[in-house]
Short mmCIF file of C-alpha atoms in Angstrom, two decimals:
data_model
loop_
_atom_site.label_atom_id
_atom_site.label_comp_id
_atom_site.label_asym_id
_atom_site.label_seq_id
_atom_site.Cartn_x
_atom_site.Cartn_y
_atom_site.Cartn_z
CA UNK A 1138 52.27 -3.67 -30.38
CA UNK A 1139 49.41 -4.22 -27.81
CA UNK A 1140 50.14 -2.27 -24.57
CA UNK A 1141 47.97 -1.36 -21.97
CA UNK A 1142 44.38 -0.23 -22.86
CA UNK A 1143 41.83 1.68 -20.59
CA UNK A 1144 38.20 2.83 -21.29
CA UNK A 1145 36.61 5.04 -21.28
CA UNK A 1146 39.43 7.47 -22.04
CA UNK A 1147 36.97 10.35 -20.44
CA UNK A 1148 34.32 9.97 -18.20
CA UNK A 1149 31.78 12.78 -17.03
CA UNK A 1150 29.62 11.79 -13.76
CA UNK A 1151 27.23 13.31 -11.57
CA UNK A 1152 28.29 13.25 -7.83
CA UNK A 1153 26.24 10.35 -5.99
CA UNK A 1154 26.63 8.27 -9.05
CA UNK A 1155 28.77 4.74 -10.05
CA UNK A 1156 31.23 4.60 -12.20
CA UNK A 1157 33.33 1.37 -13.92
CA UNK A 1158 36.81 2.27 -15.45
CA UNK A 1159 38.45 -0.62 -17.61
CA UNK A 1160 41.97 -1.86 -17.99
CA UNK A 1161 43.43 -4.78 -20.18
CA UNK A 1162 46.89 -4.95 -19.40
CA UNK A 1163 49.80 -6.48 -21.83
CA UNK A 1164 49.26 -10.19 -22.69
CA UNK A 1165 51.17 -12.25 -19.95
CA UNK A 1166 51.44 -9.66 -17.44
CA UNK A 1167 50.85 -11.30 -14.64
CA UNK A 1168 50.76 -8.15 -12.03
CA UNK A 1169 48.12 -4.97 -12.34
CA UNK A 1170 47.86 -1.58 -10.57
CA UNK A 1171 45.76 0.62 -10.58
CA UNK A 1172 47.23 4.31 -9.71
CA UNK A 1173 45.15 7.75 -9.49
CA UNK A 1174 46.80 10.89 -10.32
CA UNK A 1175 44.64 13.71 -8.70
CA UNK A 1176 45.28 17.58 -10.17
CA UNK A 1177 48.61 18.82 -8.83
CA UNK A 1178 49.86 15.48 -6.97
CA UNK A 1179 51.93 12.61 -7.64
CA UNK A 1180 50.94 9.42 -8.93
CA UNK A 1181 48.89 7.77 -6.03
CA UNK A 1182 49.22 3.78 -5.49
CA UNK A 1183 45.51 2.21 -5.25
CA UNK A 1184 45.22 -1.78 -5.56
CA UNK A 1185 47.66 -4.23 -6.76
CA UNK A 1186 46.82 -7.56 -8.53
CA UNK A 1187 49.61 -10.33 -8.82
CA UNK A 1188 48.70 -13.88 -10.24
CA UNK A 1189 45.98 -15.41 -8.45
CA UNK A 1190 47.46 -13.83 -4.95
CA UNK A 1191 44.91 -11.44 -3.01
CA UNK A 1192 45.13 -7.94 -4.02
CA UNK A 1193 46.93 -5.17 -1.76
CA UNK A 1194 44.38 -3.16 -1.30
CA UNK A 1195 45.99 -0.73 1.27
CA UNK A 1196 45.70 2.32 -1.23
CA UNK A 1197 42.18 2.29 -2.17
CA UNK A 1198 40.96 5.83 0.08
CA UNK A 1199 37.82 4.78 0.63
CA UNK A 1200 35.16 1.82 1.19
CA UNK A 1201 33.23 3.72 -2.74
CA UNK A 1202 36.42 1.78 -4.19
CA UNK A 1203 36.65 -1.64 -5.63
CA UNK A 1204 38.39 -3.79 -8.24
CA UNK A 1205 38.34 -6.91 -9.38
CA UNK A 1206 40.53 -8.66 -11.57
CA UNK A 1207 39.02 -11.38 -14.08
CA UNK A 1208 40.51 -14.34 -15.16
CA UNK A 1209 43.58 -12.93 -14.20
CA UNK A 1210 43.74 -10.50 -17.20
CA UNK A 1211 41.00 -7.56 -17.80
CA UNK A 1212 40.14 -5.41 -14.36
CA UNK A 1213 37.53 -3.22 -13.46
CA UNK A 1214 38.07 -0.50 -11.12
CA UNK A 1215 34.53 0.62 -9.36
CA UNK A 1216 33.42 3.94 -7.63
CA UNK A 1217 30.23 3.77 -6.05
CA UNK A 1218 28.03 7.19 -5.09
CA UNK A 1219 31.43 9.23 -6.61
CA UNK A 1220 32.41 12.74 -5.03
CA UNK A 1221 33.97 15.26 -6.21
CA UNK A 1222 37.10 15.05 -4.84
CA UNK A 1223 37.07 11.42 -6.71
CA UNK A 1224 38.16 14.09 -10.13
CA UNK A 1225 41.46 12.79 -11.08
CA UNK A 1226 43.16 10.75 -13.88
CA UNK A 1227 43.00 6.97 -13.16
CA UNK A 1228 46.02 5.10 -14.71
CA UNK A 1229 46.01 1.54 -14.94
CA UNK A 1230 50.10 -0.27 -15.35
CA UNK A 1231 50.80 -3.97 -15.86
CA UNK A 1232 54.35 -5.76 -15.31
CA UNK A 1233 55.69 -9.27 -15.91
CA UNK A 1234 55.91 -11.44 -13.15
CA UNK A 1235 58.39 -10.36 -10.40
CA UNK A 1236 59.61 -7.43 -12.28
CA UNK A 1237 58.09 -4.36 -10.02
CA UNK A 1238 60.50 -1.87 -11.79
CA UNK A 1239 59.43 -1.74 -15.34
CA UNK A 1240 55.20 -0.99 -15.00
CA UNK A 1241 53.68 -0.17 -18.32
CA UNK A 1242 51.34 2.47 -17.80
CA UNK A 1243 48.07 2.84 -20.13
CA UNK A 1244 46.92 6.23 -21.50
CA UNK A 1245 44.77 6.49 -18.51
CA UNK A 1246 41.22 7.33 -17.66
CA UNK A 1247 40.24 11.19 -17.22
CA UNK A 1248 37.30 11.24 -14.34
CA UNK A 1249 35.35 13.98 -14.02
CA UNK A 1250 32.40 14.20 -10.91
CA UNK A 1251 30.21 17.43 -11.31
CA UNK B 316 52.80 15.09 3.74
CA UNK B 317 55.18 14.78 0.45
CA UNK B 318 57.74 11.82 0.94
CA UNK B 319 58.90 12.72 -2.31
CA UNK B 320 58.92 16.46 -3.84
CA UNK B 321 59.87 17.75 -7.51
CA UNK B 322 59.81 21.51 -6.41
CA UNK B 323 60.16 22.93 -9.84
CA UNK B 324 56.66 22.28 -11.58
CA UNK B 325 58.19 23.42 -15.08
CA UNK B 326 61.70 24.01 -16.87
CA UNK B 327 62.87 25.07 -20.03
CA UNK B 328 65.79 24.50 -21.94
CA UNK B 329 67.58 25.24 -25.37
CA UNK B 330 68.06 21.91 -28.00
CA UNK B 331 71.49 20.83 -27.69
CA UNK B 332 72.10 22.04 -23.63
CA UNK B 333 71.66 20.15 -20.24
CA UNK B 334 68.42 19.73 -18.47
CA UNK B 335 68.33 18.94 -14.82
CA UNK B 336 65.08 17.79 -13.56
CA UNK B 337 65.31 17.69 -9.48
CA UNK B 338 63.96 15.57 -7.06
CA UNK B 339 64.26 15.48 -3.22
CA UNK B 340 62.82 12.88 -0.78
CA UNK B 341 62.62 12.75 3.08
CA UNK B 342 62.33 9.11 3.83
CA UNK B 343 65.79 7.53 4.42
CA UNK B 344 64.41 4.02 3.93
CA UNK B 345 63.88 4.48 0.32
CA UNK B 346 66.79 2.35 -1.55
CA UNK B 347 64.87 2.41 -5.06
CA UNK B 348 64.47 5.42 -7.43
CA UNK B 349 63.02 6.04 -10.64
CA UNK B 350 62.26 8.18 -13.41
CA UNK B 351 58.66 8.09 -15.49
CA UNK B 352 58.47 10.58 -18.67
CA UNK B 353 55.00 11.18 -19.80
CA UNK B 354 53.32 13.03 -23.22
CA UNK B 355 50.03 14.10 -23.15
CA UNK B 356 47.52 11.55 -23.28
CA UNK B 357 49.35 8.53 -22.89
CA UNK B 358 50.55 6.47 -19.52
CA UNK B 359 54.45 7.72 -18.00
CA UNK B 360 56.69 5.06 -19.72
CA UNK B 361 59.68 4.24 -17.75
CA UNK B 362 63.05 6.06 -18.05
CA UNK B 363 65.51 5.10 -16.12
CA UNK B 364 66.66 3.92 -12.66
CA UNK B 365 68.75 3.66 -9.98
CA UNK B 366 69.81 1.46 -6.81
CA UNK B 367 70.91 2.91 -3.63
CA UNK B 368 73.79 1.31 -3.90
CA UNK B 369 75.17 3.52 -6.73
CA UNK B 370 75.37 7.12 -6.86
CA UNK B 371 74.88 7.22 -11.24
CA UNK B 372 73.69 5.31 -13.33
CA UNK B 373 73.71 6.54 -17.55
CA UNK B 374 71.44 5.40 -20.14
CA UNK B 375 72.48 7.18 -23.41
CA UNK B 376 71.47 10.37 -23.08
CA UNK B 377 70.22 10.26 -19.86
CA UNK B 378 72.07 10.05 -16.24
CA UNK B 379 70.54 9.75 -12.79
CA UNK B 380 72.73 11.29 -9.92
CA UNK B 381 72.00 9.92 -6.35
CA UNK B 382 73.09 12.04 -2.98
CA UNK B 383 72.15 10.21 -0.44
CA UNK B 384 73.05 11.84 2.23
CA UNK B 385 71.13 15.05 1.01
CA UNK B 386 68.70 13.09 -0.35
CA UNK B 387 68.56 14.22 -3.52
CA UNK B 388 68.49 12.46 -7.13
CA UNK B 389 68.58 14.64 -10.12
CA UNK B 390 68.31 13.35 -14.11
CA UNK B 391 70.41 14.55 -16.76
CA UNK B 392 69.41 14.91 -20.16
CA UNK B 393 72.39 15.42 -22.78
CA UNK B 394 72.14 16.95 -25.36
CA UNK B 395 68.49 17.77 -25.01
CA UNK B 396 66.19 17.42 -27.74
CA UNK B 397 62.23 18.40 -28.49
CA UNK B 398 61.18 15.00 -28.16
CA UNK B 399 62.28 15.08 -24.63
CA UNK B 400 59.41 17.47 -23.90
CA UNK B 401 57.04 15.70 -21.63
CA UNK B 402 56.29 15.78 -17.74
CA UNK B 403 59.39 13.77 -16.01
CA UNK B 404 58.06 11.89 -12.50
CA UNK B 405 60.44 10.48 -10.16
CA UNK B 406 59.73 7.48 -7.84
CA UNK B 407 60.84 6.24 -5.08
CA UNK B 408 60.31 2.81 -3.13
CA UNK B 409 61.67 1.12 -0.36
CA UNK B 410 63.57 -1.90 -2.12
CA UNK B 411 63.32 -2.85 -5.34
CA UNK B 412 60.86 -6.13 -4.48
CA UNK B 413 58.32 -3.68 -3.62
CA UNK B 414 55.41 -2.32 -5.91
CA UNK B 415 54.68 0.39 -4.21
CA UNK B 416 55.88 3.01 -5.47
CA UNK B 417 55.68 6.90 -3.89
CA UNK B 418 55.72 9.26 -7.39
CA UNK B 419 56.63 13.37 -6.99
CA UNK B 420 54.17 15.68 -8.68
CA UNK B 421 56.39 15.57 -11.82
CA UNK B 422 58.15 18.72 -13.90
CA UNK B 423 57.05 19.82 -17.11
CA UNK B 424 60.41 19.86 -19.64
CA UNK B 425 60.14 22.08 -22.63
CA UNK B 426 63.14 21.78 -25.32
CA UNK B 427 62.95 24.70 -27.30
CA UNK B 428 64.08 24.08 -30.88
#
C-alpha cells in the first residue's frame, strides 16, 4: 500500500546553501509533521499541518525554516543558507483526522551540510 | 535538557527470552506514552501505547509497564524474536489530544538467533 513518501532519500549540501525536502503523506490524511532527528537525540517536533488550520510552527529552530503545505496534501519543508548543525535525518509522519496517536512516519530524508 | 531519557543506547538478547527496553521521564504532566520501533531506512512505525490512567497495557507479544510515581515506563517483548531487532523510541505527550510529542534517543534491540 501507499504510505508516506519523502525525497530525496539523501541530500548532500554545501553550508550557505537552500535546500527543499518533500513529503506526500497517506491519501486522506488530513494532519502532517514534519520531525528532525539530529545524531544522538530524540525525534525533534518541527511544524504541524492539520486541514486547512494554520500550522504550529513552534518547533521550527530557526527563521532558515519553512514549510508549506499544498492543497492540503504534498509539503515542502525549506532550509535557506543551511549550517552545519542543520545535519540530521528529517522525517516527515501523516495521521487521519483527530487521531494524534497513530503518525505514520516516512523513510525519512538523510541531510547532510558540508 | 532531556524530558524524556532511554539511558541504555543498545541491548541484546537471546530468541525466545525477555527484552526490557527502559524509559524514564521527568515531566509529571505527561499522561500519554508511546512506543515507535524503527529498521534501518524506513520511518519508526508505531508499537504500542499507553494512558496514564493504566499502569499495562499488552499487545501480543508486547507489554508496556507504567510507574508513575517513579516515572518510569518499560516495554516487554515476549518471547523475543530477530525481527524485533530495530531501534525502539518511546514518547511521551501531555494528553492524548496533543501532537506534540517529546521522543527519547531510542535503544538499539538485537535478538540474537
Amino acid at each position: 500500500g501507499a504510505g508516506v513518501s519523502q525525497s530525496p532519500s539523501n541530500k548532500v549540501t554545501e553550508k550557505g546553501k537552500d535546500v527543499e525536502l518533500r513529503c506526500d503523506p497517506i491519501s486522506g490524511h488530513t494532519a502532517l509533521y514534519w520531525y528532525r532527528q539530529s545524531l544522538g537525540q530524540g525525534l525533534e517536533f518541527l511544524i504541524y499541518f492539520q486541514g486547512n488550520s494554520a500550522p504550529d510552527k513552534s518547533g521550527l529552530p530557526s527563521d532558515r525554516f519553512s514549510a508549506e503545505r499544498t492543497g492540503g496534501s504534498v509539503s515542502t519543508l525549506t532550509i535557506q543558507r543551511t549550517q552545519q548543525e542543520d545535519s540530521a535525518v528529517y522525517l516527515c509522519a501523516s495521521s487521519p483526522s483527530g487521531n494524534y496517536n497513530e503518525q505514520f512516519f516516512g523513510p525519512g530524508t538523510r541531510l547532510t551540510v558540508l | 535538557d532531556q524530558q524524556v531519557k532511554q539511558n541504555s543506547p543498545s541491548l541484546s538478547v537471546q530468541e525466545g527470552r525477555i527484552s526490557i527496553l527502559n524509559c524514564d521521564y521527568t515531566n509529571s504532566m505527561f499522561d500519554y506514552f508511546l512506543w515507535y520501533k524503527k529498521y534501518p531506512a524506513e520511518g519508526p512505525t508505531f508499537l504500542i501505547s499507553i494512558s496514564s490512567i493504566k499502569d499495562k497495557n499488552e499487545d501480543g507479544r508486547f507489554t508496556v509497564f507504567l510507574n508513575k510515581s517513579a516515572k518510569h515506563l518499560s516495554l516487554h517483548i515476549v518471547p523475543s524474536q530477530p525481527g524485533d531487532s530495530a531501534v525502539y523510541f518511546c514518547a511521551a505527550s501531555g494528553s492524548s489530544g496533543t501532537y506534540k510529542y517529546i521522543f527519547g534517543t531510542g535503544t538499539r534491540l538485537k535478538v540474537l538467533a
